[in-house]
Coordinates of C-alpha atoms in Angstrom, one line a residue:
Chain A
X16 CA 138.3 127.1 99.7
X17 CA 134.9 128.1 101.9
X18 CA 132.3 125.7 101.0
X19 CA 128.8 125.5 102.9
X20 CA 126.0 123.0 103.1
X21 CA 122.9 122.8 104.7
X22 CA 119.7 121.2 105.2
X23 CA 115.8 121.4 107.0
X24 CA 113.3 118.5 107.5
X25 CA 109.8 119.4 109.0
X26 CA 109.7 117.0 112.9
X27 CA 107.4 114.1 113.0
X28 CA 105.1 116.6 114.9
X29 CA 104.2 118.7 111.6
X30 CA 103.9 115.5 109.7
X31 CA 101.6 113.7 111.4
X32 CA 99.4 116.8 111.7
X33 CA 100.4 117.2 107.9
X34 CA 101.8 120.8 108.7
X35 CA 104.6 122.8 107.0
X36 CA 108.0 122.8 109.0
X37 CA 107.8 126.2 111.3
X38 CA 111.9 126.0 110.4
X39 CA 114.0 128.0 107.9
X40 CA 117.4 128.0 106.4
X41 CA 119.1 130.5 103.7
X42 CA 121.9 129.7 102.8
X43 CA 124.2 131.8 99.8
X44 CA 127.2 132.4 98.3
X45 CA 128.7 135.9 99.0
X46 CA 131.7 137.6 97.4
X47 CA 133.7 134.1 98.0
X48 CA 132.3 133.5 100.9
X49 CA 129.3 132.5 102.8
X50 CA 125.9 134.0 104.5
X51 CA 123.7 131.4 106.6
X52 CA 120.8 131.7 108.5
X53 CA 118.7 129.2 110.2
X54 CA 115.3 130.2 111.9
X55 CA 112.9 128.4 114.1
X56 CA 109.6 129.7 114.5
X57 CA 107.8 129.0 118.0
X58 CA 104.7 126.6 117.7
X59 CA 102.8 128.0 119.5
X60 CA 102.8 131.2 117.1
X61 CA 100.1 131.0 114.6
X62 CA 102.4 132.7 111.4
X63 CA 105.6 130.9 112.9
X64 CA 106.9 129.6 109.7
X65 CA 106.5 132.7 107.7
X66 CA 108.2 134.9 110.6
X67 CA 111.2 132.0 110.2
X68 CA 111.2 132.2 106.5
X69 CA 111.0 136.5 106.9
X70 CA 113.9 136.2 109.3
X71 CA 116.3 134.1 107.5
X72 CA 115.5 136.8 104.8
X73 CA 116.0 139.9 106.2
X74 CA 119.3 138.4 107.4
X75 CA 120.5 138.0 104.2
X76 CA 119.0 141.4 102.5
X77 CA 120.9 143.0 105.6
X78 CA 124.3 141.4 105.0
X79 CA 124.3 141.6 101.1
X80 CA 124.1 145.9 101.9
X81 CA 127.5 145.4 103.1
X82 CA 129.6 147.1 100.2
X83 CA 133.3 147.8 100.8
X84 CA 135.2 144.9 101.6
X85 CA 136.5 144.4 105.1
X86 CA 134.3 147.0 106.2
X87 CA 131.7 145.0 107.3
X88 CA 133.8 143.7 109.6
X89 CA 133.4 147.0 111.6
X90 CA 129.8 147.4 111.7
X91 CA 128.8 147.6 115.1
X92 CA 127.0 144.4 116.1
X93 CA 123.9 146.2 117.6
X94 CA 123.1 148.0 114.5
X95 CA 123.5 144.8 112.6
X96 CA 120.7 143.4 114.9
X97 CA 118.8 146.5 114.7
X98 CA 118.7 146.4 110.9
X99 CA 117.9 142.7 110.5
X100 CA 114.9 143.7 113.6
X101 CA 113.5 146.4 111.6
X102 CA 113.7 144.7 108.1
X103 CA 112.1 141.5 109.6
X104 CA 109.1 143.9 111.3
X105 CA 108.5 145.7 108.0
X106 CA 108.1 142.4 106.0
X107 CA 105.0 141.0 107.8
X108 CA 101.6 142.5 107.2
X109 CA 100.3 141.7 110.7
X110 CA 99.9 144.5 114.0
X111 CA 100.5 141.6 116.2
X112 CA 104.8 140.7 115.3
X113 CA 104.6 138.1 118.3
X114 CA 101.9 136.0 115.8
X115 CA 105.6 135.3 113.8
X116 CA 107.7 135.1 116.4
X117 CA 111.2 133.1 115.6
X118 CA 114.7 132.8 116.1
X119 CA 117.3 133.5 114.2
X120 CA 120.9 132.4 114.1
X121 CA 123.1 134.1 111.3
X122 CA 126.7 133.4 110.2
X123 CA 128.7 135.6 107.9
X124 CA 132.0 134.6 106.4
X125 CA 133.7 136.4 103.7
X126 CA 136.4 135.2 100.8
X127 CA 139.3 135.2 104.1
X128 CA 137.5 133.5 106.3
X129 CA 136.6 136.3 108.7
X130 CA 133.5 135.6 110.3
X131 CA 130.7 136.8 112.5
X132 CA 127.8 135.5 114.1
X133 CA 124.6 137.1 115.4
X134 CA 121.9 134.9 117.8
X135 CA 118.5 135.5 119.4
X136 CA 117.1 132.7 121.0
X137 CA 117.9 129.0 121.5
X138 CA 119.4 126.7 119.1
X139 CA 123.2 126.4 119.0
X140 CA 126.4 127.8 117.3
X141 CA 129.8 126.0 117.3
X142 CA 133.0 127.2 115.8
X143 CA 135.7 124.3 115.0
X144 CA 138.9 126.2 114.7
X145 CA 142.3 125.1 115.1
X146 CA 141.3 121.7 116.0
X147 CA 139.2 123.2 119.4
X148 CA 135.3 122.8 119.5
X149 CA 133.5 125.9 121.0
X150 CA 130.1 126.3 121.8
X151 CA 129.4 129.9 121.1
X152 CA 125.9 130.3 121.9
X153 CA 125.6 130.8 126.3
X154 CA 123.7 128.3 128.6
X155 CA 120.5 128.5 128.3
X156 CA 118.7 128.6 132.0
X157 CA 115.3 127.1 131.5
X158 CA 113.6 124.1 129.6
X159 CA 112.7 122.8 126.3
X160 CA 111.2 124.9 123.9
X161 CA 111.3 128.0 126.1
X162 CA 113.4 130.5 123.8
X163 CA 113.8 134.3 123.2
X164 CA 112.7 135.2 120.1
X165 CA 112.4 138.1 117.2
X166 CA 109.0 139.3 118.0
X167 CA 108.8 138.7 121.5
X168 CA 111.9 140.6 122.6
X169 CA 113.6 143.8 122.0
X170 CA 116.1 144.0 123.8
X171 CA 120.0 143.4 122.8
X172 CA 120.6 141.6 125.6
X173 CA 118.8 139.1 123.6
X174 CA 121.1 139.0 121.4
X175 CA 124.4 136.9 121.3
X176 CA 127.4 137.7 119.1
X177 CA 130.8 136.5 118.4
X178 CA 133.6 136.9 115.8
X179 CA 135.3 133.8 114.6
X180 CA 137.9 133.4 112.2
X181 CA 138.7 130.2 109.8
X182 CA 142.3 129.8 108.8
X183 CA 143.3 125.9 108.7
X184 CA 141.9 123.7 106.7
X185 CA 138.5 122.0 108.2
X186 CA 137.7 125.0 110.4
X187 CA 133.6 125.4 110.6
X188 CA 131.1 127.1 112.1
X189 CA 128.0 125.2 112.7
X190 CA 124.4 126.5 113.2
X191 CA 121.3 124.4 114.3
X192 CA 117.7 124.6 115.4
X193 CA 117.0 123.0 119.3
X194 CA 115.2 120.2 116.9
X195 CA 119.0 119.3 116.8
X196 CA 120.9 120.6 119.9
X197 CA 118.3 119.8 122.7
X198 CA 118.9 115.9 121.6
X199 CA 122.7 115.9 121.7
X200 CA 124.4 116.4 125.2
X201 CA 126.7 118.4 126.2
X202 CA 129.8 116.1 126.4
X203 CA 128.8 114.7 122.8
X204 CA 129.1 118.3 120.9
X205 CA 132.2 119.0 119.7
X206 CA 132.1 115.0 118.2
X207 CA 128.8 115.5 116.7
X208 CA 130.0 118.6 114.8
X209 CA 133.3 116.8 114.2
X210 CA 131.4 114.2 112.6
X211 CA 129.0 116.5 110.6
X212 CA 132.2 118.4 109.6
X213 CA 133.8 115.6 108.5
X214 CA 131.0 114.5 106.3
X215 CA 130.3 117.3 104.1
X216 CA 133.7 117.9 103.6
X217 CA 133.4 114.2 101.8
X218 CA 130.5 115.7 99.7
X219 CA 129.5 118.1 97.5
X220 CA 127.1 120.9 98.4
X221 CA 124.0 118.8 96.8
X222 CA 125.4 115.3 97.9
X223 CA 125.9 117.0 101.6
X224 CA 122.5 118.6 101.8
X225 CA 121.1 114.8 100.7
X226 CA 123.3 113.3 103.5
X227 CA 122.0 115.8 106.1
X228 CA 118.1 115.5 105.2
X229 CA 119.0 111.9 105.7
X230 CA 120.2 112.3 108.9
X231 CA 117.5 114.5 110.1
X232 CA 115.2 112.3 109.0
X233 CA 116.1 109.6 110.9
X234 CA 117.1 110.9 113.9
X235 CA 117.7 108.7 117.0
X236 CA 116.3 110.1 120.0
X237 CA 113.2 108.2 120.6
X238 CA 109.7 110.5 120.4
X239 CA 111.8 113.2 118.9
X240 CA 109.1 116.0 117.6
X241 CA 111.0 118.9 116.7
X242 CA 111.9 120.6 113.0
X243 CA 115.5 120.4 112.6
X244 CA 117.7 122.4 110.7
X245 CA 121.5 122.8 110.4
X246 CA 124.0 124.9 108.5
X247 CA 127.8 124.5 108.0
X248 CA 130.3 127.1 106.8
X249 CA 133.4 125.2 106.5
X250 CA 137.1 125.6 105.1
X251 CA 138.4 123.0 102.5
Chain B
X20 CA 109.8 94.8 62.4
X21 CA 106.2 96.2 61.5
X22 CA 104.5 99.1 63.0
X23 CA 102.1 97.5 64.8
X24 CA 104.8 95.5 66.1
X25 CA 107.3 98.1 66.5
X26 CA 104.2 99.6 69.3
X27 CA 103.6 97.1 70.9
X28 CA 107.3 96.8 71.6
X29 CA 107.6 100.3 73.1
X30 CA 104.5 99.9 75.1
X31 CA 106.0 96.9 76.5
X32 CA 109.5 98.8 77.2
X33 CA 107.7 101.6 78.5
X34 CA 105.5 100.1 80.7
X35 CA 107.8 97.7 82.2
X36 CA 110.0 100.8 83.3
X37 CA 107.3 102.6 84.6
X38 CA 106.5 99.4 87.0
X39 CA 110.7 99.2 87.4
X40 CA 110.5 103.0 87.9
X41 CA 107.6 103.2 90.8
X42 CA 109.8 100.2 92.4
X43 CA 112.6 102.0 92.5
X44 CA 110.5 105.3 93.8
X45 CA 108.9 103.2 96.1
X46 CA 112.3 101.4 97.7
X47 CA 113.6 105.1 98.2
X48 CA 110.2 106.5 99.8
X49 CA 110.1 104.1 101.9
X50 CA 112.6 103.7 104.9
X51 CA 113.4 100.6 106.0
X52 CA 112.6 101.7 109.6
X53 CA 110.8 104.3 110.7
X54 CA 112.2 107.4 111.3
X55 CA 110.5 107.8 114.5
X56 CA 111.7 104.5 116.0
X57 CA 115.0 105.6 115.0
X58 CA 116.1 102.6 113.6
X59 CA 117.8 103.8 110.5
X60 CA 121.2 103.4 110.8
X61 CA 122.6 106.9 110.5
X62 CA 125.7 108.1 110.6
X63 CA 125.0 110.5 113.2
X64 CA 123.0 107.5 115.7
X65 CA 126.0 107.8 118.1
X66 CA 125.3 111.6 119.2
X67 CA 121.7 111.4 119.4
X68 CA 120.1 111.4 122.9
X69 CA 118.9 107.8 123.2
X70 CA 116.0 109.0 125.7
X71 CA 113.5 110.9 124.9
X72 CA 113.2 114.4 126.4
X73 CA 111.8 114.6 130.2
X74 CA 108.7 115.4 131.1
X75 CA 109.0 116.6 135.2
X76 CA 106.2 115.9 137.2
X77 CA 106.8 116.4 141.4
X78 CA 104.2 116.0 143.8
X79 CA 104.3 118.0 147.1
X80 CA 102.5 114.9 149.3
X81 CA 100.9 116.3 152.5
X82 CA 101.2 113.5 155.0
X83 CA 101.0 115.1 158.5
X84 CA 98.6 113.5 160.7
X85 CA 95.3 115.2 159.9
X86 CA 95.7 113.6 157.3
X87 CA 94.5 110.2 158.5
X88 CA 91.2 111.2 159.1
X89 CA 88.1 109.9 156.8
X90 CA 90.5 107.6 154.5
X91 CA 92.3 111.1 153.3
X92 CA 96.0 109.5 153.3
X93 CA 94.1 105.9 151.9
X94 CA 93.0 107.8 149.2
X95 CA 96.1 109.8 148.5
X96 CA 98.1 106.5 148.5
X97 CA 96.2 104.8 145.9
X98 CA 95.8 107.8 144.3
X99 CA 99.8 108.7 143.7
X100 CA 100.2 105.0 142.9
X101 CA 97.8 104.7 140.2
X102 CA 99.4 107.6 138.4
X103 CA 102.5 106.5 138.4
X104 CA 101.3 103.2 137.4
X105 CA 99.6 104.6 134.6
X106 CA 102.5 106.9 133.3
X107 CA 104.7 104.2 133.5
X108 CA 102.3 101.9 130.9
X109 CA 102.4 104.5 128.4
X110 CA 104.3 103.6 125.6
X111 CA 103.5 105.5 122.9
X112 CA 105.0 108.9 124.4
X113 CA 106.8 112.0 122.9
X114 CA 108.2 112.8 126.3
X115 CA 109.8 110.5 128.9
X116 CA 107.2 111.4 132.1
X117 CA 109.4 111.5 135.3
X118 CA 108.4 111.4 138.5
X119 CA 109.2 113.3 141.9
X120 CA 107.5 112.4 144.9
X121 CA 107.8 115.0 148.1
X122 CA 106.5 114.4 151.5
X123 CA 106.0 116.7 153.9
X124 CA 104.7 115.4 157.8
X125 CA 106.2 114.9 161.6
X126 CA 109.6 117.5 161.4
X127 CA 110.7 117.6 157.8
X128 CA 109.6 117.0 153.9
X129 CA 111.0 113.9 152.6
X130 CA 111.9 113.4 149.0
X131 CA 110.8 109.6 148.4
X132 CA 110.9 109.7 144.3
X133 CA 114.1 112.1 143.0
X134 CA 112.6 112.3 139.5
X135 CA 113.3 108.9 137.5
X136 CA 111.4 107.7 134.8
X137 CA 107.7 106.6 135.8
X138 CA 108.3 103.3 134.2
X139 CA 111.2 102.5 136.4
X140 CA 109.5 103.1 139.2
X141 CA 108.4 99.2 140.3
X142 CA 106.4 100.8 143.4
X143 CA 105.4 103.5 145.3
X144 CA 105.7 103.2 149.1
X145 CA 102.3 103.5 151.1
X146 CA 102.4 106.6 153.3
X147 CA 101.6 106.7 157.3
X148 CA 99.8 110.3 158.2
X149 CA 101.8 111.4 161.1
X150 CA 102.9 114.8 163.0
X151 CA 103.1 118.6 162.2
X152 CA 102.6 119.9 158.6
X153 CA 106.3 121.5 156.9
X154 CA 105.5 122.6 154.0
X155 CA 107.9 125.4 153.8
X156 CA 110.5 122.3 153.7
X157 CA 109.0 120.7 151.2
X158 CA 108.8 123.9 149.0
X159 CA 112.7 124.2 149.7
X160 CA 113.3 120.5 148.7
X161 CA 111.0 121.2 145.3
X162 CA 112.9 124.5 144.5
X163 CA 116.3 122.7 145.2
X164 CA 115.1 119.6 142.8
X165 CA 113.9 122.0 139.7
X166 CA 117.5 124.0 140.0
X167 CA 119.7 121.3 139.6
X168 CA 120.3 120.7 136.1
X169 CA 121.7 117.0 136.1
X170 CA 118.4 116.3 137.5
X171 CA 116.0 118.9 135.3
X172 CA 118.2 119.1 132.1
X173 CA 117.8 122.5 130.0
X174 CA 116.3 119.9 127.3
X175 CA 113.4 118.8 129.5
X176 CA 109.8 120.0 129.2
X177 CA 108.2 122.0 131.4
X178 CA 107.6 120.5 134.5
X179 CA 104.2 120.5 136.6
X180 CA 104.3 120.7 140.4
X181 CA 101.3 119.3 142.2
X182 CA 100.3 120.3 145.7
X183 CA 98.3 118.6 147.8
X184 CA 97.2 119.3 151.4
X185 CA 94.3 119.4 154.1
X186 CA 96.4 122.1 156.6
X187 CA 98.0 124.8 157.8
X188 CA 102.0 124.7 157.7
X189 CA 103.9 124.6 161.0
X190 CA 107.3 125.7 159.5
X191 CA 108.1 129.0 158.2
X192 CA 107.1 128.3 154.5
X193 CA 106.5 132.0 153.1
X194 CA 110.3 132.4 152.0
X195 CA 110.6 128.7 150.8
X196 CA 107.2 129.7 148.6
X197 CA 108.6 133.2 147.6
X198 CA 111.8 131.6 146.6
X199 CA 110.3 128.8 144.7
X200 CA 108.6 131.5 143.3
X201 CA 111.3 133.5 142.4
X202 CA 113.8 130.5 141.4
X203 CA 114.7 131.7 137.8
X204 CA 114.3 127.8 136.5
X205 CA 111.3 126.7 139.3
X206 CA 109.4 129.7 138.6
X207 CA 108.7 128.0 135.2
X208 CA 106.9 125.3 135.9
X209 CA 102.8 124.9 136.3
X210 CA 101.5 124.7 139.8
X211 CA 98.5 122.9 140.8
X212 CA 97.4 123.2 144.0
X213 CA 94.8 120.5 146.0
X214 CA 93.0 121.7 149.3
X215 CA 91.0 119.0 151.1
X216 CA 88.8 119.6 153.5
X217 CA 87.7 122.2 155.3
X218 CA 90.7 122.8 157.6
X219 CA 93.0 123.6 154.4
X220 CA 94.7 126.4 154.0
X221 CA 93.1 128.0 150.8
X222 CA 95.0 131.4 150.7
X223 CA 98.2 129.9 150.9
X224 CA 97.3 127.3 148.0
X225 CA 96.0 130.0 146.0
X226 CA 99.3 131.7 146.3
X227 CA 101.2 128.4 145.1
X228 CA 99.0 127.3 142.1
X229 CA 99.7 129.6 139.0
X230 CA 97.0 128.7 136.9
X231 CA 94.3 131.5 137.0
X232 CA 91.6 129.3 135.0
X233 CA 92.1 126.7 137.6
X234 CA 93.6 128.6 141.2
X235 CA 92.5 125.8 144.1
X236 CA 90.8 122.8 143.7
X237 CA 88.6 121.1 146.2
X238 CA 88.5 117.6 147.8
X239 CA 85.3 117.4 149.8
X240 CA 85.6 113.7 150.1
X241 CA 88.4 110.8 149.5
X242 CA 87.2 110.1 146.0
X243 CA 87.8 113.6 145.0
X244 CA 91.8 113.2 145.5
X245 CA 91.5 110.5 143.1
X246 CA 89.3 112.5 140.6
X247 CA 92.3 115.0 141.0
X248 CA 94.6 113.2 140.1
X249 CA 93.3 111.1 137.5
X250 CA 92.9 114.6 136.1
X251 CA 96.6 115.2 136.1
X252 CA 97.4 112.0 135.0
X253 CA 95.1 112.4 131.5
X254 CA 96.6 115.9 131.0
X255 CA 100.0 115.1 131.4
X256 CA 99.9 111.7 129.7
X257 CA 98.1 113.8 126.3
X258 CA 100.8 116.7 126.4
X259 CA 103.0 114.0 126.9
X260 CA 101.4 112.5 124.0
X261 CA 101.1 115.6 121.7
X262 CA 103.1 116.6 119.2
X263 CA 104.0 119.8 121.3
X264 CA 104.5 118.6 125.0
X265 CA 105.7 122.2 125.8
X266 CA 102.1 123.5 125.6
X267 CA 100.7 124.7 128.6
X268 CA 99.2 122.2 130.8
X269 CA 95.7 122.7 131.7
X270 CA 93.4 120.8 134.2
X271 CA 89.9 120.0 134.2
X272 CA 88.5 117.9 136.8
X273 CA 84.8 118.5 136.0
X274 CA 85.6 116.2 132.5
X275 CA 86.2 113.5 135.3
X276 CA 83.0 111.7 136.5
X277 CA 83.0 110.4 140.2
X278 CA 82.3 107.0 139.1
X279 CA 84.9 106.1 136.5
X280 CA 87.9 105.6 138.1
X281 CA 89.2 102.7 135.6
X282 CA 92.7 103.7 135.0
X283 CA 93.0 101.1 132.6
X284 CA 90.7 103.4 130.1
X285 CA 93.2 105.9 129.8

């Protein structure tokens, strides 16, 4: 069975300042399986966390078009991108797009656990299949909190996609905010999503989400500032 | 049981849950640690970078022999050393402040401080103003040090590069500057640029610093290198100190008056 959790805490940043979270997540049930997105709007963008919010829904209202089954699976990937653009443009009132600037990361598995994965700016996507940790999304080349971002670039070569498919049980994809990747290195990836993984699969949707938040609450790396958000599609 | 009685039994019930109630919403509020100081023991502790994200800082040192005249390389000394001192006392920070320390005098550019954590740092050698002025190597060595990712991880903040000098180079230092320049990862960082005295080369300073609010500043006299970088110090130690360290860093040495040079107040 597919089963998804998920969860979003605003950073210590936002809460001293008493600010909203500039993150988003969406995460819902479709046709047996699962769509998630997880947004994270640049600070230094006045309507960041309503271009997040806007992006994690346009994502959705794009995917849930998909009709026929399977063939979604055909779409080209571009025009996926393109849609979920121009749907995310149309829903804020402003001239100035870059005032909302985010990114997006969206995951969509159906009933058989066929999925794909769209990206545009940092963050990071793993797959776990067949017992193998991936990290899907490429290396990013400068520093912290530099990122590519809906509103800021057009281009598709902003854009990273992959296909993944679940078959055995405890396969995953994972999607998170750079609240979350920036703080785990590289040699300690495929454990921490091993460990997240294993976790929800202990819990129910509700009872994982609570675990999560926990988590992300208390989050070890020292002067940590960031929103943090993570979504799991997993196979149980 | 009468009514009155019956009442007075609720309100007793009902109040003492309400106080058992707010306990219990209080206990769960509440973290035993906080968050921040990442005591809470999570399940999750063990992937969790235990240090928190870098905050670059390299400064390009000119050290050639002009430099000894009028207490110049005196005042540079103390100068570099009382920022480092005073990143390394900062405890309450949201970024780990590294330091990188670059010479450039006699034949080559020298890389004294490979960027380690400003509290490490127990001291900072005094400098001897000597020879030629190669700051074409000491652009190289910076461009080299900003590429290489074990020592500027992707997760850091973005660095500031500080230039300081009172001449003209002697080495071939356009390519070294255009590459720095061009470096897809050293291009990123803030430049600030330092001329002192009259002998400096401004245009080539004004082609390193990137900041067009702030292009060149000027050191007429020792006191002003301080007043520099006391100005760097404040700025990096608040962004450091923000709750967004990746703004842009911005200087302003005029907030700095000549005769306040107690480090301790920051």
């Amino acid at each position: 069975m597919l089963r998804a959790a998920g969860a979003s805490v605003a950073g210590p940043g936002h809460l001293r300042l008493g600010e909203d979270s500039q993150d988003a997540l969406s995460l819902k049930g479709w046709r047996g399986g699962w769509i998630a997105a997880v947004a994270d709007g640049l600070g230094s963008r006045a309507q960041s966390a309503r271009g997040a919010r806007a992006a994690v829904e346009a994502a959705q209202a794009v995917a849930r078009t998909w009709k026929r089954s399977g063939e979604w699976r055909d779409l080209p990937a571009r025009q996926v991108a393109t849609d979920i653009y121009r749907r995310w443009l149309r829903a804020l009132p402003w001239s100035d797009k870059s005032m909302a600037a985010t990114t997006l990361l969206l995951a969509v598995c159906d009933a058989h656990g066929y999925a794909r994965v769209w990206q545009m700016g940092d963050g990071l996507v793993i797959s776990l299949v067949n017992g193998r940790a991936e990290v899907l999304t490429p290396t990013r080349s400068g520093f912290g909190n530099e990122t590519r971002a809906l509103g800021t670039d057009t281009s598709w070569s902003a854009w990273n996609t992959q296909d993944v498919i679940l078959v055995r049980r405890g396969d995953a994809i994972l999607l998170m905010t750079d609240g979350i990747s920036d703080d785990v290195p590289g040699e300690l990836v495929e454990g921490f999503a091993i460990a997240v993984r294993r976790e929800l699969r202990k819990r129910s949707r509700r009872a994982g989400r609570k675990w999560l938040r926990r988590e992300l609450t208390h989050w070890a790396t020292p002067g940590h500032t960031d929103d943090k958000t993570l979504a799991a599609i997993f196979l149980d | 049981m009468g009514w009155a009685s019956m009442n007075e039994d609720n309100e007793s019930r009902f109040f003492n849950a309400t106080i058992i109630r707010n306990e219990v919403d209080k206990k769960m509020n509440t973290p035993k640690n906080s968050p921040e100081k990442g005591g809470a023991i999570t399940k999750l502790k063990a992937f969790a970078a235990p240090q928190a994200r870098p905050l670059p800082v390299i400064i390009l040192a000119d050290v050639s022999g002009s430099m000894a005249e009028n207490g110049k390389i005196e005042a540079l000394n103390v100068a570099i050393k009382q920022m480092v001192t005073s990143f390394g006392k900062e405890s309450r920070l949201r970024a780990d402040i590294q330091v990188g320390l670059i010479t450039f005098g006699g034949r080559q550019a020298d890389l004294h401080l490979p960027l380690i954590s400003a509290h490490s740092v127990s001291e900072v050698e005094a400098f001897t103003a000597v020879g030629a002025t190669p700051m074409g190597a000491a652009f190289e060595l910076a461009r080299q040090l900003l590429e290489d990712k074990e020592r500027v991880p992707a997760r850091a903040y973005r660095p500031v590069l500080v230039l300081v000098s009172d001449g003209v180079p002697t080495d071939d230092w356009e390519k070294p500057l255009a590459a720095l320049k061009g470096s897809e990862r050293a291009q990123k960082a803030s430049r600030f640029a330092m001329a002192i005295g009259a002998d400096a080369d401004r245009e080539l300073l004004a082609q390193f610093a990137d900041d067009v609010e702030a292009p060149v500043f000027e050191a007429h006299e020792a006191d002003d290198i301080r007043r520099f970088f006391r100005a760097v110090t404040m700025s990096v130690v608040a962004r450091s100190s923000s709750p967004s360290p990746d703004q842009p860093l911005t200087l302003d040495v005029s907030e700095i008056p000549a005769d306040d040079l107690d480090l301790d107040a920051i």
